[in-house]
Short mmCIF file of C-alpha atoms in Angstrom, two decimals:
data_model
loop_
_atom_site.label_atom_id
_atom_site.label_comp_id
_atom_site.label_asym_id
_atom_site.label_seq_id
_atom_site.Cartn_x
_atom_site.Cartn_y
_atom_site.Cartn_z
CA MET A 8 69.05 143.62 97.26
CA ALA A 9 70.38 141.58 100.11
CA ALA A 10 72.42 143.40 102.86
CA ARG A 11 76.14 142.91 102.69
CA LEU A 12 77.29 140.28 105.34
CA THR A 13 79.63 141.57 107.99
CA ILE A 14 82.21 140.09 110.45
CA ALA A 15 79.45 140.45 113.15
CA ASP A 16 77.29 138.21 111.04
CA LEU A 17 79.95 135.54 110.91
CA GLU A 18 80.50 135.89 114.67
CA ALA A 19 76.79 135.30 115.23
CA ARG A 20 76.88 132.16 113.06
CA ILE A 21 79.76 130.61 114.93
CA GLY A 22 78.77 131.86 118.29
CA HIS A 23 81.80 133.68 119.41
CA ARG A 24 82.62 137.41 119.63
CA PHE A 25 86.23 137.93 118.94
CA LYS A 26 88.45 140.31 121.02
CA ASN A 27 90.58 140.85 117.97
CA HIS A 28 89.34 140.38 114.39
CA ALA A 29 92.80 140.22 112.71
CA ASP A 30 93.05 136.26 112.87
CA LEU A 31 89.31 135.89 112.02
CA LYS A 32 89.68 137.92 108.84
CA ARG A 33 92.86 136.06 107.98
CA ALA A 34 91.08 132.78 108.54
CA ILE A 35 88.59 133.56 105.77
CA THR A 36 91.10 134.92 103.25
CA HIS A 37 92.40 132.57 100.54
CA ALA A 38 95.89 133.18 99.12
CA SER A 39 94.37 134.14 95.77
CA ALA A 40 92.80 137.14 97.39
CA THR A 41 96.08 138.69 98.54
CA LYS A 42 98.06 141.02 96.41
CA THR A 43 101.46 140.14 97.71
CA GLY A 44 100.96 136.33 98.39
CA ASP A 45 102.64 136.92 101.79
CA HIS A 46 102.11 133.89 103.98
CA LEU A 47 100.84 136.00 106.89
CA SER A 48 98.10 137.48 104.81
CA HIS A 49 96.00 134.37 104.22
CA TYR A 50 94.72 131.26 106.03
CA GLU A 51 97.29 128.57 105.39
CA ARG A 52 99.32 128.84 108.66
CA LEU A 53 96.06 129.00 110.60
CA GLU A 54 94.79 125.90 108.73
CA PHE A 55 97.92 124.03 110.03
CA LEU A 56 97.21 125.01 113.59
CA GLY A 57 93.38 124.37 113.31
CA ASP A 58 93.95 120.93 111.95
CA ARG A 59 95.83 119.91 115.13
CA VAL A 60 93.36 121.65 117.50
CA LEU A 61 90.40 120.04 115.80
CA GLY A 62 92.07 116.61 116.12
CA LEU A 63 92.68 117.09 119.87
CA CYS A 64 89.04 118.22 120.40
CA ILE A 65 87.57 115.37 118.46
CA SER A 66 89.92 112.90 120.26
CA GLN A 67 88.77 114.16 123.65
CA MET A 68 85.10 113.93 122.62
CA LEU A 69 85.52 110.38 121.32
CA PHE A 70 87.53 109.28 124.34
CA ARG A 71 84.67 110.34 126.62
CA ALA A 72 81.81 109.23 124.49
CA PHE A 73 83.03 105.69 123.85
CA PRO A 74 84.80 104.45 126.99
CA ASN A 75 84.90 100.81 125.79
CA ALA A 76 86.02 101.36 122.32
CA ARG A 77 89.39 100.12 121.19
CA GLU A 78 92.06 102.36 119.69
CA GLY A 79 91.41 101.08 116.27
CA GLU A 80 87.69 102.13 116.30
CA LEU A 81 88.57 105.47 117.87
CA SER A 82 91.03 106.09 115.14
CA VAL A 83 88.50 105.21 112.39
CA ARG A 84 85.92 107.64 113.91
CA LEU A 85 88.48 110.33 114.28
CA ASN A 86 89.51 110.02 110.62
CA ALA A 87 85.96 110.36 109.50
CA LEU A 88 85.11 113.28 111.79
CA VAL A 89 88.13 115.40 110.78
CA SER A 90 88.00 114.52 107.08
CA GLY A 91 87.82 117.19 104.50
CA ASN A 92 84.33 116.00 103.51
CA THR A 93 83.08 116.48 107.12
CA CYS A 94 84.69 119.93 107.49
CA ALA A 95 83.16 121.02 104.12
CA GLU A 96 79.72 120.00 105.52
CA ILE A 97 80.32 121.98 108.55
CA ALA A 98 81.31 124.97 106.39
CA ASP A 99 78.06 124.64 104.47
CA GLU A 100 76.05 124.47 107.71
CA ILE A 101 77.57 127.82 108.85
CA GLY A 102 77.34 129.28 105.39
CA LEU A 103 81.07 130.06 105.32
CA ALA A 104 81.02 130.47 101.46
CA ASP A 105 79.23 133.76 102.08
CA PHE A 106 82.30 135.07 103.86
CA ILE A 107 85.37 133.48 102.23
CA LYS A 108 87.57 136.01 100.31
CA THR A 109 89.13 134.63 97.11
CA GLY A 110 90.50 135.84 93.92
CA SER A 111 88.46 135.83 90.74
CA ASP A 112 90.28 132.69 89.43
CA VAL A 113 89.22 130.64 92.53
CA LYS A 114 85.71 132.07 92.50
CA ARG A 115 85.17 130.27 89.17
CA LEU A 116 86.25 126.97 90.48
CA THR A 117 83.55 124.46 91.52
CA GLY A 118 83.29 120.84 92.88
CA LYS A 119 86.08 119.19 94.77
CA ARG A 120 88.46 122.06 94.72
CA MET A 121 86.02 124.50 96.27
CA ARG A 122 84.99 121.90 98.82
CA SER A 123 88.64 121.72 99.86
CA VAL A 124 88.74 125.50 100.29
CA ARG A 125 85.67 125.43 102.43
CA ALA A 126 87.15 122.55 104.55
CA ASP A 127 90.46 124.46 104.88
CA VAL A 128 88.62 127.61 106.19
CA VAL A 129 86.84 125.59 108.80
CA GLU A 130 90.23 124.40 110.17
CA SER A 131 91.55 128.02 109.99
CA LEU A 132 88.52 129.36 111.78
CA ILE A 133 89.14 126.76 114.67
CA ALA A 134 92.70 128.08 114.90
CA ALA A 135 91.34 131.76 114.98
CA LEU A 136 88.99 130.69 117.84
CA TYR A 137 91.88 128.95 119.69
CA LEU A 138 94.16 132.00 119.45
CA ASP A 139 91.46 134.37 120.63
CA GLY A 140 89.91 132.47 123.52
CA GLY A 141 91.98 129.37 124.23
CA LEU A 142 91.27 125.67 123.91
CA ALA A 143 87.87 126.06 125.78
CA VAL A 144 86.48 128.35 123.09
CA ALA A 145 87.64 126.04 120.38
CA GLU A 146 86.18 123.06 122.12
CA LYS A 147 82.77 124.86 122.40
CA PHE A 148 82.72 125.40 118.66
CA VAL A 149 83.75 121.88 117.83
CA GLU A 150 81.17 120.50 120.24
CA LYS A 151 78.41 122.60 118.71
CA PHE A 152 79.06 121.61 115.18
CA TRP A 153 80.34 118.03 115.52
CA HIS A 154 78.27 116.65 118.38
CA ALA A 155 75.43 115.36 116.19
CA ARG A 156 77.97 113.52 114.03
CA LEU A 157 79.80 111.86 116.96
CA HIS A 158 77.44 108.83 117.15
CA ASP A 159 76.62 108.76 113.50
CA ASP A 160 77.84 105.29 112.60
CA ALA A 161 76.84 105.67 108.97
CA ALA A 162 79.30 108.64 108.79
CA PHE A 163 82.24 106.99 110.60
CA ILE A 164 81.81 103.66 108.66
CA GLN A 165 82.89 105.60 105.66
CA ASP A 166 85.55 104.07 104.32
CA SER A 167 88.43 102.06 105.01
CA LYS A 168 86.42 99.21 103.43
CA THR A 169 85.69 101.16 100.31
CA ALA A 170 89.17 102.48 100.10
CA LEU A 171 90.67 98.97 100.55
CA GLN A 172 88.38 97.66 97.70
CA GLU A 173 89.57 100.49 95.47
CA TRP A 174 93.11 99.89 96.32
CA ALA A 175 92.77 96.10 95.83
CA HIS A 176 91.38 96.80 92.41
CA VAL A 177 94.68 98.37 91.44
CA HIS A 178 97.18 96.31 93.53
CA ALA A 179 95.55 92.87 93.96
CA ASP A 180 93.95 90.41 91.56
CA THR A 181 91.02 89.91 93.91
CA THR A 182 88.62 91.70 96.26
CA PRO A 183 88.66 91.73 100.01
CA SER A 184 86.90 88.88 101.81
CA TYR A 185 85.66 89.40 105.43
CA THR A 186 84.89 86.64 107.90
CA ILE A 187 83.54 86.86 111.48
CA THR A 188 85.92 84.74 113.56
CA ASP A 189 84.69 85.55 117.02
CA ARG A 190 82.00 87.20 118.96
CA SER A 191 82.35 87.80 122.73
CA GLY A 192 80.94 89.89 125.56
CA PRO A 193 77.47 90.50 126.72
CA ASP A 194 74.58 91.00 124.18
CA HIS A 195 74.29 94.64 125.13
CA ASP A 196 78.02 95.22 124.53
CA PRO A 197 79.42 92.63 122.17
CA VAL A 198 82.82 92.56 120.68
CA PHE A 199 83.15 91.16 117.09
CA THR A 200 86.51 89.78 115.59
CA VAL A 201 86.69 89.87 111.83
CA ASP A 202 89.44 88.66 109.47
CA VAL A 203 90.06 90.12 106.06
CA LYS A 204 91.75 88.20 103.25
CA LEU A 205 93.16 89.75 100.16
CA GLY A 206 94.64 87.14 97.78
CA LYS A 207 98.44 86.95 98.20
CA ILE A 208 98.58 90.08 100.26
CA LYS A 209 98.83 89.49 103.98
CA GLY A 210 95.49 89.68 105.60
CA ALA A 211 94.52 91.55 108.91
CA GLN A 212 92.27 91.19 111.94
CA GLY A 213 90.00 93.88 113.29
CA LYS A 214 87.76 94.14 116.38
CA GLY A 215 84.84 96.32 117.16
CA ARG A 216 81.42 96.67 118.80
CA SER A 217 79.73 95.89 115.58
CA LYS A 218 80.57 93.67 112.54
CA ARG A 219 81.00 96.76 110.35
CA ALA A 220 83.29 98.45 112.89
CA ALA A 221 85.46 95.35 112.99
CA GLU A 222 85.59 95.19 109.23
CA GLN A 223 86.65 98.77 109.08
CA GLU A 224 89.46 98.38 111.49
CA ALA A 225 90.74 95.23 109.67
CA ALA A 226 90.65 97.14 106.27
CA GLN A 227 92.41 100.17 107.85
CA ILE A 228 95.17 97.95 109.13
CA ILE A 229 96.00 96.73 105.61
CA LEU A 230 95.76 100.18 104.18
CA LEU A 231 98.27 101.52 106.75
CA ARG A 232 100.54 98.55 106.54
CA GLU A 233 100.72 98.76 102.73
CA GLY A 234 101.34 102.54 102.75
CA ALA A 235 98.10 103.55 101.05
CA TRP A 236 97.17 105.46 104.20
CA VAL A 237 99.39 107.21 106.60
CA GLN A 238 98.85 108.23 110.29
CA ASP A 239 100.26 111.33 111.92
CA GLU A 240 101.44 112.12 115.35
CA LEU A 241 97.93 112.90 116.55
CA GLY A 242 96.46 109.68 115.25
CA VAL A 243 94.69 111.28 112.24
CA ILE A 244 94.73 108.98 109.21
CA ARG A 245 94.72 110.20 105.59
CA GLU A 246 95.42 108.89 102.16
CA LYS A 247 99.09 109.07 101.40
CA ASN A 248 99.91 112.40 99.58
CA ALA A 249 96.40 113.70 100.17
#
């Protein structure tokens, strides 16, 4: 029989020893596991804070890593790196499912709903780290688990293009059409300009250091303008009502 995992085991996985375990225990507790449903007994408030801390940490990493990138490209990369899918992947790397406390009804849930819970706990954990050791501790955690994804273009090129195509299927009688209209800069650091057209809907223009990055920015501009996506005060972009 496998030994029961402890808080010390979780600390070893995330690489930080907490001075106080109260916030850490709260960060891994789902509302369904609490008897009273009191908002201070589960992770939702921590999730709110952790989402903002993660956005700041990733923004700083991107700002340093891509000194020549335009705001649009940085925004698309940020959106991918703080997404629920990415946070759930981090949760699975750490093995957080072994530690999350839930009620029996939630334990039976699978698929997208449980992925969302795992992603929420990652944000809550970041908040607990921030409260226990300050921004430097939170940054160390984010650097450890997000660094390899920072330059992963395949991950960041996720999906304003796909989202626009899906949106257009419902709201427009055509599919998006992308055209390179300009290429400037030296060969080792080019800048591409791409126009996207979408039937009667006003098009948009994006720029990026690759054709795909420019296409993503152009698609993102339409999604934001048409209200399919929204951008918060930290620059994080999400589907409306997501």
